[in-house]
Coordinates of C-alpha atoms in Angstrom, one line a residue:
Chain O
M1 CA -133.4 -7.5 1.5
T2 CA -132.8 -4.0 -0.4
F3 CA -129.5 -1.7 -0.1
R4 CA -128.4 1.4 -1.9
V5 CA -124.8 1.9 -3.4
L6 CA -124.0 5.4 -1.8
K7 CA -121.0 6.7 -3.6
I8 CA -117.2 5.2 -5.0
D9 CA -115.5 5.2 -1.7
H10 CA -112.1 5.0 -3.1
L11 CA -110.0 3.5 -6.0
G12 CA -107.3 0.8 -4.9
I13 CA -104.1 1.5 -7.2
A14 CA -101.4 -0.9 -6.8
V15 CA -97.8 0.7 -7.0
P16 CA -94.2 -0.5 -6.4
D17 CA -93.4 2.7 -4.8
A18 CA -95.8 4.7 -3.0
S19 CA -93.5 7.7 -2.6
A20 CA -92.6 7.7 -6.2
A21 CA -96.2 7.8 -7.2
T22 CA -97.2 10.1 -4.8
T23 CA -95.1 12.6 -6.3
A24 CA -96.6 11.5 -9.6
F25 CA -100.2 12.5 -8.4
E26 CA -99.1 15.5 -6.2
A27 CA -98.1 16.7 -10.3
L28 CA -101.5 15.6 -11.3
G29 CA -103.4 17.8 -8.7
F30 CA -103.6 15.3 -5.7
H31 CA -102.7 16.0 -2.5
V32 CA -102.1 13.3 0.6
E33 CA -104.3 13.1 3.4
S34 CA -103.2 10.1 5.2
S35 CA -101.3 7.1 5.1
H36 CA -101.2 4.0 7.1
D37 CA -99.4 0.6 7.4
V38 CA -101.8 -2.2 7.4
A39 CA -100.3 -5.5 8.9
T40 CA -102.9 -7.7 8.3
E41 CA -102.8 -7.0 4.0
R42 CA -99.0 -6.7 4.3
V43 CA -99.4 -2.9 2.6
K44 CA -98.7 0.3 3.0
T45 CA -101.7 2.7 2.0
V46 CA -101.8 6.4 1.1
F47 CA -104.9 8.1 0.8
L48 CA -105.4 11.7 -1.7
P49 CA -108.9 13.0 -1.5
V50 CA -110.9 13.5 -5.0
G51 CA -114.3 14.9 -4.1
E52 CA -116.3 12.5 -2.0
S53 CA -113.6 9.8 -2.9
H54 CA -109.9 9.0 -2.4
L55 CA -107.4 7.4 -4.5
E56 CA -105.7 4.6 -2.4
L57 CA -102.1 4.0 -3.4
L58 CA -101.3 0.2 -2.4
E59 CA -97.5 -0.7 -1.9
P60 CA -96.8 -4.3 -0.7
T61 CA -94.5 -4.4 2.6
A62 CA -94.0 -8.3 1.6
P63 CA -93.9 -10.6 -1.4
S64 CA -96.8 -12.6 0.3
S65 CA -99.2 -9.8 0.0
T66 CA -102.0 -10.0 -2.7
I67 CA -100.7 -6.7 -4.1
A68 CA -97.2 -8.1 -4.5
K69 CA -98.7 -11.0 -6.9
F70 CA -100.8 -8.5 -8.6
L71 CA -97.6 -6.1 -9.6
E72 CA -96.0 -8.9 -10.6
K73 CA -98.6 -9.0 -13.8
R74 CA -99.0 -5.1 -14.0
S75 CA -99.5 -1.9 -12.0
G76 CA -102.1 0.4 -12.1
L77 CA -105.7 0.3 -11.0
H78 CA -106.5 -2.9 -8.8
H79 CA -109.9 -2.3 -7.0
V80 CA -113.2 -0.2 -7.1
C81 CA -114.6 0.2 -3.8
V82 CA -118.5 1.3 -3.4
L83 CA -120.0 2.5 0.2
V84 CA -123.1 0.7 0.6
D85 CA -125.8 1.5 3.1
D86 CA -126.0 -2.1 4.5
I87 CA -123.5 -4.5 3.6
E88 CA -125.2 -7.5 4.8
A89 CA -128.2 -6.7 2.9
A90 CA -126.4 -6.0 -0.2
M91 CA -124.6 -9.4 -0.1
A92 CA -127.7 -11.3 0.7
D93 CA -129.4 -9.4 -2.3
M94 CA -126.6 -10.5 -4.8
R95 CA -126.1 -14.0 -3.3
A96 CA -129.7 -14.1 -4.4
K97 CA -129.1 -12.8 -8.1
G98 CA -126.2 -15.1 -8.5
V99 CA -123.4 -12.6 -8.2
Q100 CA -120.0 -14.4 -6.9
L101 CA -118.9 -13.1 -3.7
L102 CA -115.0 -13.5 -3.0
D103 CA -116.3 -13.2 1.0
E104 CA -118.7 -15.3 3.1
T105 CA -119.3 -12.9 5.1
P106 CA -118.1 -9.1 5.9
R107 CA -114.5 -8.7 7.3
I108 CA -112.8 -5.8 8.7
G109 CA -110.9 -3.3 6.2
A110 CA -108.5 -1.1 6.7
G111 CA -110.3 1.8 8.7
G112 CA -112.2 -0.5 10.7
C113 CA -115.0 -0.7 8.4
R114 CA -116.9 -3.8 7.2
V115 CA -116.2 -4.8 3.8
A116 CA -116.6 -7.6 1.3
F117 CA -115.5 -8.4 -2.0
I118 CA -117.0 -9.6 -5.3
H119 CA -115.3 -11.6 -8.0
P120 CA -114.5 -9.7 -11.1
R121 CA -116.5 -12.4 -12.9
S122 CA -119.5 -10.7 -11.4
A123 CA -118.5 -7.1 -12.2
A124 CA -117.1 -7.1 -16.3
G125 CA -113.8 -8.1 -14.9
V126 CA -113.6 -5.6 -12.2
L127 CA -112.5 -6.0 -8.9
L128 CA -115.4 -4.8 -6.7
E129 CA -115.2 -3.9 -3.3
L130 CA -118.4 -3.2 -0.8
K131 CA -117.8 -0.9 2.6
E132 CA -120.3 -0.3 4.7
D133 CA -119.3 2.9 7.2
E134 CA -118.9 2.1 11.0
A135 CA -122.1 2.6 12.9
Chain R
M1 CA -101.3 28.6 -13.6
T2 CA -103.3 26.6 -11.1
F3 CA -106.5 24.7 -11.0
R4 CA -108.5 22.0 -8.8
V5 CA -109.5 18.2 -9.3
L6 CA -112.9 18.5 -8.0
K7 CA -114.2 15.0 -8.3
I8 CA -114.1 11.8 -10.1
D9 CA -116.0 12.4 -13.3
H10 CA -116.2 8.7 -14.3
L11 CA -114.6 5.1 -14.2
G12 CA -114.3 3.8 -18.0
I13 CA -114.9 0.1 -17.8
A14 CA -114.1 -1.6 -21.4
V15 CA -116.6 -4.4 -21.9
P16 CA -117.2 -6.9 -24.9
D17 CA -120.6 -6.8 -24.4
A18 CA -122.4 -3.9 -22.7
S19 CA -125.8 -5.3 -22.4
A20 CA -124.4 -8.5 -20.5
A21 CA -122.6 -5.8 -18.3
T22 CA -125.4 -3.7 -17.8
T23 CA -127.0 -6.8 -16.3
A24 CA -124.1 -7.9 -13.9
F25 CA -123.9 -4.1 -12.9
E26 CA -127.8 -3.9 -12.1
A27 CA -127.4 -7.1 -9.9
L28 CA -124.8 -5.2 -8.0
G29 CA -127.2 -2.3 -7.0
F30 CA -126.3 -0.2 -10.0
H31 CA -129.1 1.5 -12.6
V32 CA -128.8 2.4 -16.2
E33 CA -129.0 6.4 -16.5
S34 CA -128.4 6.7 -20.5
S35 CA -126.6 5.3 -23.4
H36 CA -124.9 6.9 -26.2
D37 CA -123.3 5.7 -29.7
V38 CA -120.1 7.9 -30.0
A39 CA -119.8 7.6 -33.8
T40 CA -115.9 9.5 -33.6
E41 CA -114.7 6.8 -30.8
R42 CA -116.3 3.8 -32.1
V43 CA -117.8 2.6 -28.6
K44 CA -121.3 2.4 -27.4
T45 CA -121.5 3.5 -23.9
V46 CA -124.0 3.4 -20.9
F47 CA -123.7 5.4 -17.9
L48 CA -124.5 4.0 -14.4
P49 CA -124.5 7.0 -11.6
V50 CA -122.9 6.3 -8.4
G51 CA -122.9 9.3 -6.0
E52 CA -121.3 12.6 -7.6
S53 CA -119.5 9.9 -10.4
H54 CA -120.5 7.6 -13.1
L55 CA -119.3 4.0 -14.3
E56 CA -119.5 4.0 -18.2
L57 CA -119.4 0.9 -19.9
L58 CA -117.2 0.9 -23.2
E59 CA -118.2 -1.7 -25.9
P60 CA -116.4 -1.4 -29.3
T61 CA -118.7 -1.0 -32.3
A62 CA -115.7 -1.8 -34.6
P63 CA -112.1 -3.7 -34.3
S64 CA -110.2 -0.4 -35.1
S65 CA -111.5 1.1 -31.7
T66 CA -109.2 1.7 -29.0
I67 CA -111.5 -0.3 -26.7
A68 CA -111.5 -3.3 -29.1
K69 CA -107.6 -3.1 -29.0
F70 CA -107.7 -3.2 -25.1
L71 CA -110.2 -6.2 -24.7
E72 CA -107.7 -8.0 -26.8
K73 CA -105.5 -8.0 -23.7
R74 CA -108.0 -7.9 -20.9
S75 CA -111.1 -6.3 -19.9
G76 CA -112.3 -4.3 -16.6
L77 CA -111.0 -1.0 -15.6
H78 CA -109.8 0.9 -18.4
H79 CA -109.3 4.7 -17.4
V80 CA -110.2 7.3 -15.0
C81 CA -111.8 10.5 -15.5
V82 CA -111.5 13.3 -13.1
L83 CA -113.3 16.8 -13.6
V84 CA -111.1 19.8 -13.7
D85 CA -112.3 23.5 -13.1
D86 CA -109.6 24.6 -15.6
I87 CA -108.5 21.9 -18.3
E88 CA -105.9 24.3 -19.8
A89 CA -104.5 25.5 -16.7
A90 CA -104.0 21.6 -15.5
M91 CA -102.4 20.8 -18.7
A92 CA -100.1 23.6 -18.4
D93 CA -99.3 23.1 -15.1
M94 CA -98.6 19.5 -15.4
R95 CA -96.6 20.1 -18.4
A96 CA -94.2 22.1 -16.5
K97 CA -94.1 19.8 -13.7
G98 CA -92.6 17.3 -16.4
V99 CA -96.1 15.3 -16.8
Q100 CA -96.6 13.4 -20.2
L101 CA -99.8 14.3 -22.0
L102 CA -101.5 12.0 -24.5
D103 CA -103.1 15.1 -26.0
E104 CA -101.8 18.5 -26.8
T105 CA -104.5 20.7 -26.5
P106 CA -107.6 19.8 -25.1
R107 CA -110.4 17.8 -27.6
I108 CA -113.9 17.5 -27.5
G109 CA -115.3 14.3 -25.7
A110 CA -118.3 12.1 -25.9
G111 CA -120.7 14.8 -24.4
G112 CA -119.4 17.7 -25.8
C113 CA -116.8 18.7 -23.1
R114 CA -113.1 19.2 -23.5
V115 CA -110.9 16.4 -22.6
A116 CA -107.4 15.3 -22.5
F117 CA -105.5 12.0 -21.4
I118 CA -102.6 11.7 -19.2
H119 CA -100.2 8.9 -20.1
P120 CA -99.7 6.1 -17.5
R121 CA -96.3 6.6 -17.3
S122 CA -97.4 9.9 -15.5
A123 CA -99.9 8.4 -13.1
A124 CA -98.5 5.0 -11.6
G125 CA -100.1 3.0 -14.6
V126 CA -103.5 4.7 -14.5
L127 CA -104.8 6.0 -17.9
L128 CA -106.3 9.6 -16.4
E129 CA -108.8 11.5 -18.6
L130 CA -109.1 15.6 -17.7
K131 CA -112.3 16.8 -18.1
E132 CA -113.7 20.4 -18.2
D133 CA -117.5 20.9 -17.8
E134 CA -118.8 22.8 -20.6
A135 CA -119.0 26.8 -19.9

């Protein structure tokens, strides 16, 4: 199975207060494109475009959110999402190469796209997300 | 002064062993474009293209490297570099908005470009680098 990594889709940044973080990034030359409540993940997200990518601010909306748990240790960069052309081919290819996946099969991410996470152990300490655009 | 953020130029990823990390990212669908020894920063860097951006693996070559100090605490994402069209305008504009800069004036980065760093305090915990391409 072959696949291609197309681009960095977004960088996930965990923040305790998305409104304050938005103000900070506006001072840095960014602007808000959209914001969403993602009930399944218990986060509020704010997307700021940059080139072909986005920054994604992630504010937890419940203590049980994985982002809330992350913020107990630190704030800042949480994950890197890359767009791939074929997520199932990517997962099969990676599995064959010994890459440790956190998802057995693709699951539905925030915008309705199929996503899957790679264990940081297989990506030099980076929590890497794979995403395939909707067909 | 006005300026524009053009794109994510690269993501800096601190690793104890760039060769092992390269093998890991090759299994994830990335490939090496170039590698450099940056004597002034006491790091070895490996660049892997992804869309309009790059991953930059950073391996320290001396214990006094800032990357070596970072790795004492953790590995993984270290900084995000964004390309701007006018670094001096960007710094002036940010300073006027109360953004805390780590560099008073632009300095020369790895590829001969002018760069400057923003304090993570002003970017939701993210170490942000500004870069202007060579004229």
